[in-house]
Tab-separated table of C-alpha atoms in Angstrom:
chain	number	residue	atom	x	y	z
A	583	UNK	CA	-21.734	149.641	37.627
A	584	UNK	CA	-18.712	151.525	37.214
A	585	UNK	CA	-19.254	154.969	35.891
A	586	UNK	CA	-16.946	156.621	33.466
A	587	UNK	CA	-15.307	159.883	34.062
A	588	UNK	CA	-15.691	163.113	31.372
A	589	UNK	CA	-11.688	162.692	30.610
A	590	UNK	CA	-12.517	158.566	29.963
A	591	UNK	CA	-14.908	159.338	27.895
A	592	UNK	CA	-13.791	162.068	25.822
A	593	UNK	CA	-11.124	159.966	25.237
A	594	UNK	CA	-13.348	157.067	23.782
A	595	UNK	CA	-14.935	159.325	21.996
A	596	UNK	CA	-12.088	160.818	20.069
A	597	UNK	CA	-10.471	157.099	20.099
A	598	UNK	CA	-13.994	155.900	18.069
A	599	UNK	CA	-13.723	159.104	15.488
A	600	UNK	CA	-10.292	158.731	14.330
A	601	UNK	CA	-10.248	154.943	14.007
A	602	UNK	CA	-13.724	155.040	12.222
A	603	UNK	CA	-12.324	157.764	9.947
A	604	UNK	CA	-8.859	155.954	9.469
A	605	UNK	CA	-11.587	152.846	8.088
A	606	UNK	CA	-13.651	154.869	5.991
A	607	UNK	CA	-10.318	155.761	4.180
A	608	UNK	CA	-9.051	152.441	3.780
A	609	UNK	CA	-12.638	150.943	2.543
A	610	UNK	CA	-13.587	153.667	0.434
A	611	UNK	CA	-11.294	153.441	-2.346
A	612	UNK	CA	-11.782	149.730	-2.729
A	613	UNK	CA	-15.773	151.003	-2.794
A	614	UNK	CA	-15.263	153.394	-5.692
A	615	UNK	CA	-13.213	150.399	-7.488
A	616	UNK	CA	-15.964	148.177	-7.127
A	617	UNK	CA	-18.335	150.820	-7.883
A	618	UNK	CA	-16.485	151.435	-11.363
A	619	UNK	CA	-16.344	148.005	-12.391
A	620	UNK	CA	-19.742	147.748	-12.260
A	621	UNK	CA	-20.701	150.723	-14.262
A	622	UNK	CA	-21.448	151.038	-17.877
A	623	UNK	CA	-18.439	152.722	-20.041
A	624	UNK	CA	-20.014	155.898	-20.874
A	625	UNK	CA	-20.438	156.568	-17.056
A	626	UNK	CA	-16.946	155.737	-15.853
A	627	UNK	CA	-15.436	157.058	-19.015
A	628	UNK	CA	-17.620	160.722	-18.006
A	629	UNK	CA	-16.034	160.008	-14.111
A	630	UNK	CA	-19.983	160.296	-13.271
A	631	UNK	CA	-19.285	157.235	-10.678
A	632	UNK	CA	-18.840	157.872	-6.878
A	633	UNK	CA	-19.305	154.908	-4.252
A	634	UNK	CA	-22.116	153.182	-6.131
A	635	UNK	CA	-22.823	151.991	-9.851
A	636	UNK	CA	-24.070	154.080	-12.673
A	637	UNK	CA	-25.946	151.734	-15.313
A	638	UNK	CA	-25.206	148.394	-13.046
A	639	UNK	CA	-23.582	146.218	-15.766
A	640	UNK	CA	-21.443	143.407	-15.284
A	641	UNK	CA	-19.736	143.289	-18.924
A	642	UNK	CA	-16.547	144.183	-17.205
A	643	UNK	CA	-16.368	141.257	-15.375
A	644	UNK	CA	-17.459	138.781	-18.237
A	645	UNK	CA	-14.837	139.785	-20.319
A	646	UNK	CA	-12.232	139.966	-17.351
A	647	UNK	CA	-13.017	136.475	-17.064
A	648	UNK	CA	-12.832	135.681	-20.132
A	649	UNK	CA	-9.204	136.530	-20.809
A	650	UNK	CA	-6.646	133.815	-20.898
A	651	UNK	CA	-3.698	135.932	-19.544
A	652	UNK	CA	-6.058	136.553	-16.171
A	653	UNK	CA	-6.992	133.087	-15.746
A	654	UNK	CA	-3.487	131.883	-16.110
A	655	UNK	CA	-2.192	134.439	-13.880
A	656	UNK	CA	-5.024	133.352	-11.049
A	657	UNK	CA	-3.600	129.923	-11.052
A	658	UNK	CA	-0.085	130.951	-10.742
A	659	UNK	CA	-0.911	132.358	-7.754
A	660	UNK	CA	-3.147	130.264	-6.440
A	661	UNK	CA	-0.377	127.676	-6.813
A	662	UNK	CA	2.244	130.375	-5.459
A	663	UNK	CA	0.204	131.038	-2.341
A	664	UNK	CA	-0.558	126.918	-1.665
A	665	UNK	CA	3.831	126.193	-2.162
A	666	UNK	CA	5.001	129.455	-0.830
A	667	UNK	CA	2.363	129.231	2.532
A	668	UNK	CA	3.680	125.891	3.128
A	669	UNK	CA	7.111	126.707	3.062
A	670	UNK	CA	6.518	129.123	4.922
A	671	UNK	CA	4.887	127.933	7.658
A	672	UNK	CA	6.945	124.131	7.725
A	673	UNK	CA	10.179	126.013	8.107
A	674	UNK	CA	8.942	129.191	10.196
A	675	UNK	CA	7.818	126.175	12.965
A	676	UNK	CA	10.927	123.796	12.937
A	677	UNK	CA	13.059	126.848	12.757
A	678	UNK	CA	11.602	129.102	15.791
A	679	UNK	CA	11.093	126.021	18.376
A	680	UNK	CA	14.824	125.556	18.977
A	681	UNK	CA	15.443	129.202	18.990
A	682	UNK	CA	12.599	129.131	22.039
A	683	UNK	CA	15.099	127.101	24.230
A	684	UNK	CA	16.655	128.203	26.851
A	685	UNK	CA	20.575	128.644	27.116
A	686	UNK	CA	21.296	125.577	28.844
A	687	UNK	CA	19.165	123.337	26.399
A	688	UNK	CA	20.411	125.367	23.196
A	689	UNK	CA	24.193	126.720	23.796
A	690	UNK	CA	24.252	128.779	20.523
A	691	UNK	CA	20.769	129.808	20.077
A	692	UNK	CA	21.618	133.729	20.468
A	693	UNK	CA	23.901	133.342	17.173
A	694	UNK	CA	21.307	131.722	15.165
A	695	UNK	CA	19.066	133.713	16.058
A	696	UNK	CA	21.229	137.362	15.454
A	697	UNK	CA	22.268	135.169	12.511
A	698	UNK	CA	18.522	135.353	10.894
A	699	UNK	CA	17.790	138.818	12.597
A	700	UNK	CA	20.849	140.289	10.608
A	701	UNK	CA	19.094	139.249	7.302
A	702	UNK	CA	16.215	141.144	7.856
A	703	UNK	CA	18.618	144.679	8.382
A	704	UNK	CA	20.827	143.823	5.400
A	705	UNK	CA	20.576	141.710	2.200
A	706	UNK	CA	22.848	141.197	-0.919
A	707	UNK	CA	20.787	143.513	-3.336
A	708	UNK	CA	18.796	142.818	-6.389
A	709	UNK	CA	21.531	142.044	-8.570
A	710	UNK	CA	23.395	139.570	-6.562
A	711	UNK	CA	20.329	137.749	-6.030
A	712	UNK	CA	19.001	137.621	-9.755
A	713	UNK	CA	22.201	136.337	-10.633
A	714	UNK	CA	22.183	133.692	-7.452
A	715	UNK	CA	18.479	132.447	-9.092
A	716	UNK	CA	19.736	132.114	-12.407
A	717	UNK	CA	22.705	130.398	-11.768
A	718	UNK	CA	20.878	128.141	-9.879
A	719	UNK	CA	18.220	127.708	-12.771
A	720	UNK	CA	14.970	128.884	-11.427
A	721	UNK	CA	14.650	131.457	-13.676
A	722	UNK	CA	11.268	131.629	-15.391
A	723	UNK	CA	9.681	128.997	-12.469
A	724	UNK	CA	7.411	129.025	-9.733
A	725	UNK	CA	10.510	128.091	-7.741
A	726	UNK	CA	11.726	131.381	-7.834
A	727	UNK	CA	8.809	133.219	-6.518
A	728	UNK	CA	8.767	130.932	-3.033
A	729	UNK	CA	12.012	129.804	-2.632
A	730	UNK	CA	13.682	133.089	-1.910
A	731	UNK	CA	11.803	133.928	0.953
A	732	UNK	CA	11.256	130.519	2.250
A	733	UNK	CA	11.828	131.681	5.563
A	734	UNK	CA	9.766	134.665	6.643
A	735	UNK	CA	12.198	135.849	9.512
A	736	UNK	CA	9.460	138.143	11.111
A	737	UNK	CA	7.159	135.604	11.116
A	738	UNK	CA	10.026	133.270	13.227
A	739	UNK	CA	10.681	135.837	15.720
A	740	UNK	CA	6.955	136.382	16.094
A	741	UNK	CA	6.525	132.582	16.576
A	742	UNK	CA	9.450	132.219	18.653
A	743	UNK	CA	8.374	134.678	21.036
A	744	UNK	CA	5.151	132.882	21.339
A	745	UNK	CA	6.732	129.443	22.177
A	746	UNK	CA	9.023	131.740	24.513
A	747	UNK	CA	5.543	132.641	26.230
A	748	UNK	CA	4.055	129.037	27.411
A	749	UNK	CA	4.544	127.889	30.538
A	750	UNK	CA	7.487	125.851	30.670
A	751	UNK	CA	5.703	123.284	33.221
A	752	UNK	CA	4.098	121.825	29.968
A	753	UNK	CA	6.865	120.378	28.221
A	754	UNK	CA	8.528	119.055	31.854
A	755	UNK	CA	5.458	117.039	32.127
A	756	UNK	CA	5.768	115.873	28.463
A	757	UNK	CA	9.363	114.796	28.924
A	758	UNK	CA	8.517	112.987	32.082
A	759	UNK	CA	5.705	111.209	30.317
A	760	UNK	CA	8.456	110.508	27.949
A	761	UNK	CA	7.259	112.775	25.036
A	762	UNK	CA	10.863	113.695	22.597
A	763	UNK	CA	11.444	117.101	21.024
A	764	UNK	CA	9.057	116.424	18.239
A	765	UNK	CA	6.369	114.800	19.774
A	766	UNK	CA	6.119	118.094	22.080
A	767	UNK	CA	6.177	120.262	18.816
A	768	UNK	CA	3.273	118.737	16.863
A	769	UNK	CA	1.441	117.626	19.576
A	770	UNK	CA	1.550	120.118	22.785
A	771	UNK	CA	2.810	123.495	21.615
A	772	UNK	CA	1.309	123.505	17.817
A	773	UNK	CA	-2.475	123.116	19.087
A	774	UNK	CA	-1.657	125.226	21.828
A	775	UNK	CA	-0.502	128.124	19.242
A	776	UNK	CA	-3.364	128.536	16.828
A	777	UNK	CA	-3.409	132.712	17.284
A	778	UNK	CA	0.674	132.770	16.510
A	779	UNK	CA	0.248	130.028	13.444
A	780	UNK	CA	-3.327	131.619	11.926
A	781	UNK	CA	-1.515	135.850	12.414
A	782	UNK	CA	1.871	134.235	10.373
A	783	UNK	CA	-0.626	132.427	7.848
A	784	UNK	CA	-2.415	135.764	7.348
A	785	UNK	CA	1.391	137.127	6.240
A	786	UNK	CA	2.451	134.785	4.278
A	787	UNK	CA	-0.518	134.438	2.114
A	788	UNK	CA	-1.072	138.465	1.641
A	789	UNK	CA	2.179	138.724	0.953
A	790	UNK	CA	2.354	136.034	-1.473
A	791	UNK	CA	-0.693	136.871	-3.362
A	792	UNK	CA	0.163	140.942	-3.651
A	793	UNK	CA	3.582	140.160	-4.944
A	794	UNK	CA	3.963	141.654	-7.907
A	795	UNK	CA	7.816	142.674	-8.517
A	796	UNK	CA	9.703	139.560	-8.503
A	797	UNK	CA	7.220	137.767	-10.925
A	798	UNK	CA	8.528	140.709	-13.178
A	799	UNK	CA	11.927	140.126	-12.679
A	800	UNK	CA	12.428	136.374	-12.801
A	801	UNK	CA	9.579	135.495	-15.041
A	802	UNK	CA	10.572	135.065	-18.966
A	803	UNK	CA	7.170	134.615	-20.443
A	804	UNK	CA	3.831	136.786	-19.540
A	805	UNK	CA	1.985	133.232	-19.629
A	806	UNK	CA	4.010	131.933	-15.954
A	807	UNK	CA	3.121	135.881	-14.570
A	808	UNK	CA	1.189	135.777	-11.101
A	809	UNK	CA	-1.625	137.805	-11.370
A	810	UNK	CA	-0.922	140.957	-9.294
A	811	UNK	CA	2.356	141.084	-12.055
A	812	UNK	CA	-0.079	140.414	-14.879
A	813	UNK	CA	-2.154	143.145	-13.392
A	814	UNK	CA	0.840	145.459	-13.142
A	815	UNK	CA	2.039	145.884	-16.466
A	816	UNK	CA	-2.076	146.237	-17.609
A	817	UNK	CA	-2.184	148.940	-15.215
A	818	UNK	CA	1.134	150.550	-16.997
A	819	UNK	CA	0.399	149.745	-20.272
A	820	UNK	CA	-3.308	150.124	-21.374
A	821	UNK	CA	-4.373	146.676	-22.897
A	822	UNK	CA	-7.729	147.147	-24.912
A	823	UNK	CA	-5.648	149.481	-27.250
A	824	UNK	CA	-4.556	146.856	-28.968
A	825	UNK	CA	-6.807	144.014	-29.171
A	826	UNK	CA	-8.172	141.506	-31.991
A	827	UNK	CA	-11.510	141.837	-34.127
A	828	UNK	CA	-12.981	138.982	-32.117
A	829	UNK	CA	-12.868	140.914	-29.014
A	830	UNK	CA	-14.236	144.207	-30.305
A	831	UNK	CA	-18.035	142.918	-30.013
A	832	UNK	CA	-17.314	142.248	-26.206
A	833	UNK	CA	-15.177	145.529	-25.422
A	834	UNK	CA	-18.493	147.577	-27.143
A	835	UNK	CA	-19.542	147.969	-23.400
A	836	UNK	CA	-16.142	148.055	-21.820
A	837	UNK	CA	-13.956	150.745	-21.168
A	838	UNK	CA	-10.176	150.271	-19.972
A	839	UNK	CA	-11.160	151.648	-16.616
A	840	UNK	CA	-14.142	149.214	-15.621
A	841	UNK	CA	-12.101	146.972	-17.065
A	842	UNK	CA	-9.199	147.171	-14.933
A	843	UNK	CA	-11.164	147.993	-11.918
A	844	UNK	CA	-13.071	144.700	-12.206
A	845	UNK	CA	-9.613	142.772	-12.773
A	846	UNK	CA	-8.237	144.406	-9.385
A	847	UNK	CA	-11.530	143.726	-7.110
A	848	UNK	CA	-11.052	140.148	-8.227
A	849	UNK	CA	-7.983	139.825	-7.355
A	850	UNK	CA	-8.704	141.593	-4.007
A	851	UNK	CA	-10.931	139.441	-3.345
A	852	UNK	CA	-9.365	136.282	-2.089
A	853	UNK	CA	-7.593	138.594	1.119
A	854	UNK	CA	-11.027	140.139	1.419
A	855	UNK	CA	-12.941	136.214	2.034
A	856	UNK	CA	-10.213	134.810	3.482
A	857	UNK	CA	-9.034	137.220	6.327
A	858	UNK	CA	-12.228	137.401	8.378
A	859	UNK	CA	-11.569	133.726	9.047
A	860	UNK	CA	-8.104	134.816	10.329
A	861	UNK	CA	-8.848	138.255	11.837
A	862	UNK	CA	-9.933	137.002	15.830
A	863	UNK	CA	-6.582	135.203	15.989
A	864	UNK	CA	-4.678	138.179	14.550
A	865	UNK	CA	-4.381	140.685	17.453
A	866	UNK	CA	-4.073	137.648	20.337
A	867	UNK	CA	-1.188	136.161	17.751
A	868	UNK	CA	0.677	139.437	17.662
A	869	UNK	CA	0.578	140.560	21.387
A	870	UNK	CA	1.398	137.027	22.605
A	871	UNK	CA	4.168	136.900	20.228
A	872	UNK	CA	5.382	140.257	21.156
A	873	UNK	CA	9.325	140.656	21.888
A	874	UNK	CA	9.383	139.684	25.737
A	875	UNK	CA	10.685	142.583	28.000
């Protein structure tokens, strides 16, 4: 067995210690936010609470679920996150496969592909592209929270460079079997790029579901909010100051900070199930999809 020098492992060492202290500042905020929301009102209102609950309770949660404006804004996003991954995905594949040719199969692939690389440098500016929405009459739809970034032009390149990466052998074969274009897309190089297709997934639905600032923009009416836009303007402007008789009985063991820390854990906690799943694909996706040298 290979033994490790003193320099080797001083360096794993060190390498171990910062990373595990770079994780114990990313997880422990979350920890005190789920901490909070499940603490009684008098102890997070006293800032008694730390990394675990004083006076478990889980009032804050009941009446977080209970409010319309949250459950609307779930589904928003839910439905968001289903149209704009979709999108997403569809036209990141059919647009970085022909940019993975070579020159002599795709003359003009280097301007396309500058083409979508300039758009990612430079852009027309808020204004212009309010304008371009309304004019176009998705103003106040779900339309207008996908469609603007229907093609995620990191998430090309990263693909691209992955279909760049495969053998080329394979798709000779296939067109000597007699395979076309598309037959070679859905059925060779898609199964063969799970890593690439689950790491762009993980992007587009994160950055779907923590959206927040163009719901606030193009949306009219608080009811078609997503939820991370919803939770924004709670978070800005306190919303148990002003409530109804009906809901004083329930907000007798709430305070506006378990409150809100309840509404962002559960809306946290879709990323938190869902990237696991996603997370042994995510490093193989990005350093086989890396720019080629």
């Amino acid at each position: 067995m290979h033994k490790l020098s003193t320099g080797r492992k001083v360096f794993l060492v060190v390498n171990f210690t910062v990373l595990f202290l770079a994780a114990l500042l990313c997880i422990l905020p979350l920890i005190n936010v789920l901490a909070i929301s499940f603490s009684s009102k008098a102890a997070a209102s006293g800032g008694y609470v730390n990394f675990w609950p004083v006076d478990f309770t889980t009032a804050s949660y009941q009446y977080a679920l209970s409010k319309p404006e949250f459950l609307a804004g779930f589904l928003v996003s839910l439905k968001r996150v289903a149209l704009g991954y979709s999108i997403n995905i569809l036209l990141a594949i059919l647009t970085a496969y022909p940019l993975a040719k070579e020159r002599s199969t795709f003359s003009y692939r280097h301007i396309y592909a500058w083409f979508f690389i300039v758009t990612m440098l430079f852009s027309g500016g808020l204004i212009p592209t309010y304008i371009t929405i309304k004019e176009v009459g998705l103003l106040d739809s779900i339309w207008a929270l996908v469609l603007p970034g229907a093609v995620p032009v990191f998430s090309v390149i990263l693909l691209m460079n992955f279909f760049r990466n495969m053998p080329k052998e394979i798709e000779e074969a296939a067109l000597i079997d007699g395979a076309g274009q598309w037959r070679i897309l859905w059925s060779i190089f898609l199964p063969l790029s799970i890593p690439a297709i689950a790491t762009i997934s993980l992007f587009s639905v994160v950055g779907h579901w923590n959206a927040w600032f163009d719901g606030l923009i193009y949306m009219n009416s608080q009811a078609n909010y997503p939820l991370q836009s919803y939770l924004q303007t709670i978070i800005i402007t306190p919303e148990l100051n002003a409530v109804s008789s009906n809901e004083l009985l329930d907000m007798s063991e709430v305070s506006d900070r378990t409150f809100k820390a309840a509404q962002v854990f559960l809306a946290s906690l879709p990323v938190l199930v869902i990237y696991p799943f996603l997370q042994k694909y995510f490093m193989k996706g990005l350093v086989m999809g890396s720019v080629k040298g």
